[in-house]
Amino acid sequence: MWLEFMNVPSADAALRRRWIDHCLTFAGAYEDYPFTDSNWTVMRHRESGKTFALIYERQGYVHINVKCEPMQADFYRRAYASVTPGYHMNKTHWNTITLDGSIPDEEIASMIGESFHLTSRPATKRRPPEP
């Protein structure tokens, strides 16, 4: 059973599943469990394999890591105490959302959508300097 696989209390597992399912509504998104710690769900783009969200349980809460533009990341950190620099991520470009009930679902969905958009852009190749 999925809840047993995740080894997370059922209330947290249901909350995790809800946001995983939300992430799966984006075109070409899929869930991955690449780490030996199955607590980490990685949401990726099928075409590129790029990560747009990481969903995990820590210290009694479900957390979601999302990519942000640096100014937007700072805005969310100032607006919500439960948005902090990305746990195990680049602190400039990633935020961690703690799902403690203090952030409206619409705002969380918006942050995930922005992360999906930011990570779906093709990587730009640097051109060598002109001689």
CSV table of N, CA and C in Angstrom, one decimal:
chain,number,residue,atom,x,y,z
A,1,MET,N,0.8,-1.2,0.0
A,1,MET,CA,0.0,0.0,0.0
A,1,MET,C,0.9,1.2,0.0
A,2,TRP,N,0.4,2.3,-0.7
A,2,TRP,CA,1.2,3.5,-0.8
A,2,TRP,C,1.6,4.1,0.5
A,3,LEU,N,0.7,4.2,1.5
A,3,LEU,CA,1.0,4.8,2.7
A,3,LEU,C,2.1,4.1,3.5
A,4,GLU,N,2.1,2.8,3.4
A,4,GLU,CA,3.1,2.0,4.1
A,4,GLU,C,4.4,2.2,3.4
A,5,PHE,N,4.4,2.3,2.1
A,5,PHE,CA,5.7,2.5,1.3
A,5,PHE,C,6.3,3.8,1.8
A,6,MET,N,5.5,4.8,1.9
A,6,MET,CA,6.0,6.1,2.3
A,6,MET,C,6.4,6.2,3.8
A,7,ASN,N,5.9,5.3,4.6
A,7,ASN,CA,6.2,5.3,6.0
A,7,ASN,C,6.0,6.7,6.7
A,8,VAL,N,4.8,7.3,6.3
A,8,VAL,CA,4.5,8.7,6.8
A,8,VAL,C,3.1,8.5,7.4
A,9,PRO,N,2.8,9.2,8.5
A,9,PRO,CA,1.4,9.2,9.0
A,9,PRO,C,0.4,9.5,8.0
A,10,SER,N,-0.8,8.9,8.0
A,10,SER,CA,-1.8,9.0,7.0
A,10,SER,C,-2.2,10.4,6.7
A,11,ALA,N,-2.4,11.3,7.7
A,11,ALA,CA,-2.8,12.7,7.4
A,11,ALA,C,-1.7,13.4,6.6
A,12,ASP,N,-0.4,13.2,6.9
A,12,ASP,CA,0.6,13.8,6.1
A,12,ASP,C,0.7,13.1,4.7
A,13,ALA,N,0.5,11.8,4.7
A,13,ALA,CA,0.5,11.1,3.4
A,13,ALA,C,-0.6,11.6,2.5
A,14,ALA,N,-1.7,11.9,3.0
A,14,ALA,CA,-2.8,12.4,2.2
A,14,ALA,C,-2.5,13.8,1.7
A,15,LEU,N,-1.9,14.6,2.5
A,15,LEU,CA,-1.5,16.0,2.1
A,15,LEU,C,-0.4,15.9,1.0
A,16,ARG,N,0.5,15.1,1.2
A,16,ARG,CA,1.6,14.9,0.2
A,16,ARG,C,1.0,14.4,-1.1
A,17,ARG,N,0.1,13.4,-1.0
A,17,ARG,CA,-0.6,12.9,-2.2
A,17,ARG,C,-1.3,14.0,-3.0
A,18,ARG,N,-2.0,14.8,-2.2
A,18,ARG,CA,-2.8,15.9,-2.8
A,18,ARG,C,-1.9,16.8,-3.6
A,19,TRP,N,-0.7,17.2,-3.1
A,19,TRP,CA,0.2,18.1,-3.8
A,19,TRP,C,0.9,17.4,-4.9
A,20,ILE,N,1.2,16.1,-4.8
A,20,ILE,CA,1.8,15.3,-5.8
A,20,ILE,C,0.8,15.3,-7.0
A,21,ASP,N,-0.4,15.0,-6.7
A,21,ASP,CA,-1.5,14.9,-7.7
A,21,ASP,C,-1.6,16.3,-8.4
A,22,HIS,N,-1.5,17.4,-7.6
A,22,HIS,CA,-1.6,18.7,-8.3
A,22,HIS,C,-0.4,18.9,-9.3
A,23,CYS,N,0.8,18.5,-8.8
A,23,CYS,CA,2.0,18.6,-9.7
A,23,CYS,C,1.8,17.8,-11.0
A,24,LEU,N,1.1,16.6,-10.9
A,24,LEU,CA,0.9,15.8,-12.1
A,24,LEU,C,-0.1,16.4,-13.1
A,25,THR,N,-0.8,17.4,-12.7
A,25,THR,CA,-1.7,18.1,-13.6
A,25,THR,C,-1.0,18.9,-14.7
A,26,PHE,N,0.3,19.2,-14.5
A,26,PHE,CA,1.1,19.9,-15.5
A,26,PHE,C,1.5,18.9,-16.6
A,27,ALA,N,1.5,19.4,-17.8
A,27,ALA,CA,1.8,18.6,-19.0
A,27,ALA,C,3.2,18.0,-18.9
A,28,GLY,N,3.3,16.7,-19.1
A,28,GLY,CA,4.6,16.1,-19.1
A,28,GLY,C,5.2,15.9,-17.7
A,29,ALA,N,4.5,16.1,-16.6
A,29,ALA,CA,5.1,16.0,-15.3
A,29,ALA,C,5.0,14.5,-14.9
A,30,TYR,N,6.0,14.1,-14.1
A,30,TYR,CA,5.9,12.8,-13.5
A,30,TYR,C,6.6,12.8,-12.1
A,31,GLU,N,6.2,11.8,-11.3
A,31,GLU,CA,6.8,11.7,-10.0
A,31,GLU,C,7.9,10.7,-10.0
A,32,ASP,N,9.0,10.9,-9.2
A,32,ASP,CA,10.1,10.1,-9.2
A,32,ASP,C,10.6,9.9,-7.7
A,33,TYR,N,11.2,8.8,-7.5
A,33,TYR,CA,11.8,8.5,-6.1
A,33,TYR,C,13.2,8.1,-6.3
A,34,PRO,N,14.1,9.0,-6.7
A,34,PRO,CA,15.5,8.6,-7.0
A,34,PRO,C,16.4,8.4,-5.9
A,35,PHE,N,16.0,8.7,-4.7
A,35,PHE,CA,16.9,8.6,-3.5
A,35,PHE,C,16.6,7.3,-2.7
A,36,THR,N,17.6,6.8,-2.0
A,36,THR,CA,17.3,5.7,-1.1
A,36,THR,C,16.3,6.0,0.0
A,37,ASP,N,16.2,7.3,0.3
A,37,ASP,CA,15.2,7.7,1.3
A,37,ASP,C,13.9,8.0,0.5
A,38,SER,N,12.9,7.1,0.6
A,38,SER,CA,11.7,7.2,-0.2
A,38,SER,C,10.8,8.4,0.4
A,39,ASN,N,11.2,9.1,1.4
A,39,ASN,CA,10.5,10.2,1.9
A,39,ASN,C,10.5,11.4,0.9
A,40,TRP,N,11.4,11.4,0.0
A,40,TRP,CA,11.6,12.5,-1.0
A,40,TRP,C,10.9,12.1,-2.3
A,41,THR,N,9.9,12.8,-2.7
A,41,THR,CA,9.2,12.7,-4.0
A,41,THR,C,9.7,13.8,-4.9
A,42,VAL,N,10.3,13.5,-6.0
A,42,VAL,CA,10.8,14.5,-6.9
A,42,VAL,C,9.8,14.6,-8.1
A,43,MET,N,9.3,15.8,-8.4
A,43,MET,CA,8.4,16.0,-9.5
A,43,MET,C,9.3,16.6,-10.6
A,44,ARG,N,9.2,15.9,-11.8
A,44,ARG,CA,10.1,16.3,-12.9
A,44,ARG,C,9.3,16.5,-14.2
A,45,HIS,N,10.0,17.1,-15.2
A,45,HIS,CA,9.5,17.3,-16.5
A,45,HIS,C,9.9,16.0,-17.3
A,46,ARG,N,9.0,15.4,-18.0
A,46,ARG,CA,9.3,14.2,-18.7
A,46,ARG,C,10.3,14.4,-19.8
A,47,GLU,N,10.2,15.5,-20.6
A,47,GLU,CA,11.2,15.7,-21.7
A,47,GLU,C,12.6,15.9,-21.2
A,48,SER,N,12.8,16.7,-20.2
A,48,SER,CA,14.2,17.1,-19.8
A,48,SER,C,14.6,16.4,-18.5
A,49,GLY,N,13.7,15.9,-17.7
A,49,GLY,CA,14.1,15.3,-16.5
A,49,GLY,C,14.4,16.3,-15.4
A,50,LYS,N,14.2,17.6,-15.7
A,50,LYS,CA,14.4,18.7,-14.7
A,50,LYS,C,13.4,18.6,-13.6
A,51,THR,N,13.9,18.9,-12.4
A,51,THR,CA,13.1,18.9,-11.2
A,51,THR,C,12.3,20.3,-11.1
A,52,PHE,N,11.0,20.2,-10.8
A,52,PHE,CA,10.3,21.5,-10.5
A,52,PHE,C,9.8,21.5,-9.1
A,53,ALA,N,9.7,20.4,-8.4
A,53,ALA,CA,9.3,20.4,-7.0
A,53,ALA,C,9.8,19.2,-6.3
A,54,LEU,N,10.1,19.3,-5.1
A,54,LEU,CA,10.5,18.2,-4.2
A,54,LEU,C,9.5,18.2,-3.0
A,55,ILE,N,8.9,17.1,-2.7
A,55,ILE,CA,7.9,17.0,-1.7
A,55,ILE,C,8.4,16.0,-0.7
A,56,TYR,N,8.4,16.4,0.6
A,56,TYR,CA,9.0,15.5,1.6
A,56,TYR,C,8.4,15.9,3.0
A,57,GLU,N,8.5,15.0,3.9
A,57,GLU,CA,8.1,15.2,5.3
A,57,GLU,C,9.4,15.4,6.2
A,58,ARG,N,9.3,16.4,7.0
A,58,ARG,CA,10.4,16.7,7.9
A,58,ARG,C,9.9,17.5,9.1
A,59,GLN,N,10.3,17.1,10.3
A,59,GLN,CA,10.0,17.7,11.6
A,59,GLN,C,8.4,17.9,11.7
A,60,GLY,N,7.7,16.8,11.3
A,60,GLY,CA,6.3,16.8,11.5
A,60,GLY,C,5.4,17.5,10.5
A,61,TYR,N,6.1,18.1,9.5
A,61,TYR,CA,5.3,18.8,8.4
A,61,TYR,C,5.7,18.3,7.1
A,62,VAL,N,4.8,18.5,6.1
A,62,VAL,CA,5.1,18.2,4.7
A,62,VAL,C,5.7,19.5,4.2
A,63,HIS,N,6.7,19.4,3.3
A,63,HIS,CA,7.4,20.5,2.7
A,63,HIS,C,7.4,20.4,1.2
A,64,ILE,N,7.5,21.5,0.5
A,64,ILE,CA,7.6,21.5,-0.9
A,64,ILE,C,8.7,22.5,-1.3
A,65,ASN,N,9.7,22.0,-2.0
A,65,ASN,CA,10.8,22.9,-2.5
A,65,ASN,C,10.4,23.3,-3.9
A,66,VAL,N,10.4,24.6,-4.2
A,66,VAL,CA,10.1,25.1,-5.5
A,66,VAL,C,11.1,26.1,-6.0
A,67,LYS,N,11.3,26.2,-7.3
A,67,LYS,CA,12.3,27.1,-7.9
A,67,LYS,C,11.6,28.5,-8.1
A,68,CYS,N,12.3,29.6,-7.8
A,68,CYS,CA,11.8,30.9,-8.0
A,68,CYS,C,12.8,31.8,-8.6
A,69,GLU,N,12.4,32.9,-9.2
A,69,GLU,CA,13.3,34.0,-9.5
A,69,GLU,C,13.7,34.6,-8.2
A,70,PRO,N,15.0,35.0,-8.1
A,70,PRO,CA,15.5,35.5,-6.8
A,70,PRO,C,14.6,36.6,-6.2
A,71,MET,N,14.1,37.6,-6.9
A,71,MET,CA,13.3,38.6,-6.3
A,71,MET,C,12.0,38.0,-5.8
A,72,GLN,N,11.4,37.1,-6.5
A,72,GLN,CA,10.2,36.5,-6.1
A,72,GLN,C,10.4,35.6,-4.9
A,73,ALA,N,11.5,34.9,-4.8
A,73,ALA,CA,11.9,34.1,-3.7
A,73,ALA,C,11.9,34.9,-2.4
A,74,ASP,N,12.6,36.1,-2.5
A,74,ASP,CA,12.7,37.0,-1.4
A,74,ASP,C,11.3,37.5,-1.0
A,75,PHE,N,10.5,37.8,-2.0
A,75,PHE,CA,9.1,38.3,-1.7
A,75,PHE,C,8.4,37.3,-0.9
A,76,TYR,N,8.3,36.0,-1.3
A,76,TYR,CA,7.6,35.0,-0.6
A,76,TYR,C,8.1,34.8,0.8
A,77,ARG,N,9.5,34.9,1.0
A,77,ARG,CA,10.1,34.7,2.3
A,77,ARG,C,9.6,35.8,3.3
A,78,ARG,N,9.5,37.0,2.7
A,78,ARG,CA,9.1,38.2,3.6
A,78,ARG,C,7.6,38.1,3.8
A,79,ALA,N,6.8,37.6,2.9
A,79,ALA,CA,5.3,37.5,3.0
A,79,ALA,C,4.9,36.4,4.0
A,80,TYR,N,5.6,35.3,4.0
A,80,TYR,CA,5.1,34.1,4.7
A,80,TYR,C,6.3,33.6,5.6
A,81,ALA,N,6.1,33.4,6.9
A,81,ALA,CA,7.1,32.9,7.8
A,81,ALA,C,7.4,31.4,7.4
A,82,SER,N,6.4,30.7,6.8
A,82,SER,CA,6.6,29.3,6.5
A,82,SER,C,7.2,29.1,5.1
A,83,VAL,N,7.7,30.2,4.5
A,83,VAL,CA,8.5,30.0,3.2
A,83,VAL,C,9.9,30.5,3.6
A,84,THR,N,10.9,29.5,3.4
A,84,THR,CA,12.3,29.7,3.8
A,84,THR,C,13.2,29.4,2.6
A,85,PRO,N,14.5,29.8,2.7
A,85,PRO,CA,15.4,29.4,1.6
A,85,PRO,C,15.4,27.8,1.5
A,86,GLY,N,15.5,27.4,0.3
A,86,GLY,CA,15.4,26.0,-0.1
A,86,GLY,C,16.3,25.0,0.7
A,87,TYR,N,15.6,24.1,1.4
A,87,TYR,CA,16.3,23.0,2.1
A,87,TYR,C,17.1,22.1,1.2
A,88,HIS,N,18.4,22.0,1.4
A,88,HIS,CA,19.2,21.2,0.5
A,88,HIS,C,19.3,21.7,-0.9
A,89,MET,N,19.0,23.0,-1.2
A,89,MET,CA,18.9,23.5,-2.5
A,89,MET,C,19.7,24.8,-2.6
A,90,ASN,N,19.8,25.4,-3.8
A,90,ASN,CA,20.4,26.7,-3.9
A,90,ASN,C,19.5,27.7,-3.3
A,91,LYS,N,20.0,28.4,-2.3
A,91,LYS,CA,19.2,29.3,-1.5
A,91,LYS,C,18.8,30.6,-2.2
A,92,THR,N,19.4,30.9,-3.3
A,92,THR,CA,19.0,32.1,-4.1
A,92,THR,C,17.8,31.7,-5.0
A,93,HIS,N,17.8,30.5,-5.5
A,93,HIS,CA,16.8,30.2,-6.5
A,93,HIS,C,15.7,29.2,-6.1
A,94,TRP,N,15.8,28.7,-4.9
A,94,TRP,CA,14.8,27.7,-4.4
A,94,TRP,C,14.3,28.1,-3.0
A,95,ASN,N,13.0,27.9,-2.9
A,95,ASN,CA,12.3,28.1,-1.6
A,95,ASN,C,11.7,26.8,-1.1
A,96,THR,N,11.6,26.7,0.2
A,96,THR,CA,10.9,25.6,0.9
A,96,THR,C,9.6,26.2,1.4
A,97,ILE,N,8.5,25.5,1.1
A,97,ILE,CA,7.2,25.9,1.6
A,97,ILE,C,6.9,24.8,2.7
A,98,THR,N,6.6,25.3,3.9
A,98,THR,CA,6.2,24.4,5.0
A,98,THR,C,4.7,24.4,5.0
A,99,LEU,N,4.1,23.2,4.8
A,99,LEU,CA,2.6,23.2,4.8
A,99,LEU,C,2.1,23.1,6.2
A,100,ASP,N,2.0,24.2,6.8
A,100,ASP,CA,1.5,24.3,8.2
A,100,ASP,C,0.1,25.0,8.2
A,101,GLY,N,-0.5,25.2,7.1
A,101,GLY,CA,-1.8,25.8,7.0
A,101,GLY,C,-1.8,27.3,7.0
A,102,SER,N,-0.7,28.0,7.0
A,102,SER,CA,-0.6,29.4,7.0
A,102,SER,C,-0.6,30.1,5.7
A,103,ILE,N,-0.4,29.3,4.6
A,103,ILE,CA,-0.4,29.8,3.2
A,103,ILE,C,-1.6,29.3,2.5
A,104,PRO,N,-2.4,30.2,1.8
A,104,PRO,CA,-3.5,29.7,1.1
A,104,PRO,C,-3.1,28.7,0.0
A,105,ASP,N,-3.9,27.7,-0.2
A,105,ASP,CA,-3.6,26.7,-1.3
A,105,ASP,C,-3.4,27.4,-2.6
A,106,GLU,N,-4.1,28.4,-3.0
A,106,GLU,CA,-4.0,29.1,-4.3
A,106,GLU,C,-2.6,29.6,-4.4
A,107,GLU,N,-2.0,30.1,-3.3
A,107,GLU,CA,-0.6,30.7,-3.3
A,107,GLU,C,0.4,29.6,-3.5
A,108,ILE,N,0.2,28.5,-2.8
A,108,ILE,CA,1.1,27.3,-3.0
A,108,ILE,C,1.0,26.8,-4.4
A,109,ALA,N,-0.2,26.7,-5.0
A,109,ALA,CA,-0.4,26.2,-6.4
A,109,ALA,C,0.3,27.2,-7.3
A,110,SER,N,0.3,28.5,-7.0
A,110,SER,CA,0.9,29.5,-7.9
A,110,SER,C,2.4,29.3,-7.8
A,111,MET,N,3.0,29.1,-6.7
A,111,MET,CA,4.4,28.9,-6.5
A,111,MET,C,4.9,27.7,-7.3
A,112,ILE,N,4.1,26.6,-7.2
A,112,ILE,CA,4.5,25.4,-7.9
A,112,ILE,C,4.4,25.6,-9.4
A,113,GLY,N,3.3,26.3,-9.9
A,113,GLY,CA,3.2,26.6,-11.3
A,113,GLY,C,4.3,27.5,-11.8
A,114,GLU,N,4.8,28.4,-11.0
A,114,GLU,CA,5.9,29.3,-11.4
A,114,GLU,C,7.2,28.4,-11.5
A,115,SER,N,7.4,27.5,-10.6
A,115,SER,CA,8.5,26.6,-10.6
A,115,SER,C,8.5,25.7,-11.8
A,116,PHE,N,7.3,25.2,-12.2
A,116,PHE,CA,7.2,24.4,-13.4
A,116,PHE,C,7.6,25.2,-14.6
A,117,HIS,N,7.1,26.4,-14.7
A,117,HIS,CA,7.4,27.3,-15.8
A,117,HIS,C,8.9,27.6,-15.9
A,118,LEU,N,9.5,28.0,-14.8
A,118,LEU,CA,10.9,28.3,-14.8
A,118,LEU,C,11.8,27.1,-15.2
A,119,THR,N,11.4,26.0,-14.8
A,119,THR,CA,12.3,24.8,-15.1
A,119,THR,C,12.0,24.2,-16.4
A,120,SER,N,10.9,24.6,-17.1
A,120,SER,CA,10.6,24.1,-18.4
A,120,SER,C,11.3,24.8,-19.5
A,121,ARG,N,11.9,25.9,-19.2
A,121,ARG,CA,12.7,26.7,-20.2
A,121,ARG,C,13.9,25.9,-20.6
A,122,PRO,N,14.2,25.8,-21.9
A,122,PRO,CA,15.4,25.1,-22.3
A,122,PRO,C,16.6,25.9,-21.8
A,123,ALA,N,17.6,25.1,-21.4
A,123,ALA,CA,18.8,25.7,-21.0
A,123,ALA,C,19.5,26.5,-22.1
A,124,THR,N,20.0,27.7,-21.8
A,124,THR,CA,20.6,28.5,-22.8
A,124,THR,C,22.1,28.1,-22.8
A,125,LYS,N,22.6,28.0,-24.0
A,125,LYS,CA,24.1,27.6,-24.1
A,125,LYS,C,24.8,28.9,-24.2
A,126,ARG,N,25.9,29.0,-23.5
A,126,ARG,CA,26.8,30.2,-23.6
A,126,ARG,C,27.6,30.1,-24.9
A,127,ARG,N,27.6,31.2,-25.6
A,127,ARG,CA,28.5,31.2,-26.8
A,127,ARG,C,29.9,31.6,-26.4
A,128,PRO,N,30.8,31.0,-27.0
A,128,PRO,CA,32.2,31.4,-26.8
A,128,PRO,C,32.4,32.8,-27.2
A,129,PRO,N,33.3,33.5,-26.5
A,129,PRO,CA,33.6,34.9,-26.9
A,129,PRO,C,34.1,35.0,-28.3
A,130,GLU,N,33.7,36.1,-29.0
A,130,GLU,CA,34.1,36.3,-30.4
A,130,GLU,C,35.6,36.6,-30.4
A,131,PRO,N,36.3,36.1,-31.3
A,131,PRO,CA,37.8,36.4,-31.4
A,131,PRO,C,38.1,37.8,-31.7
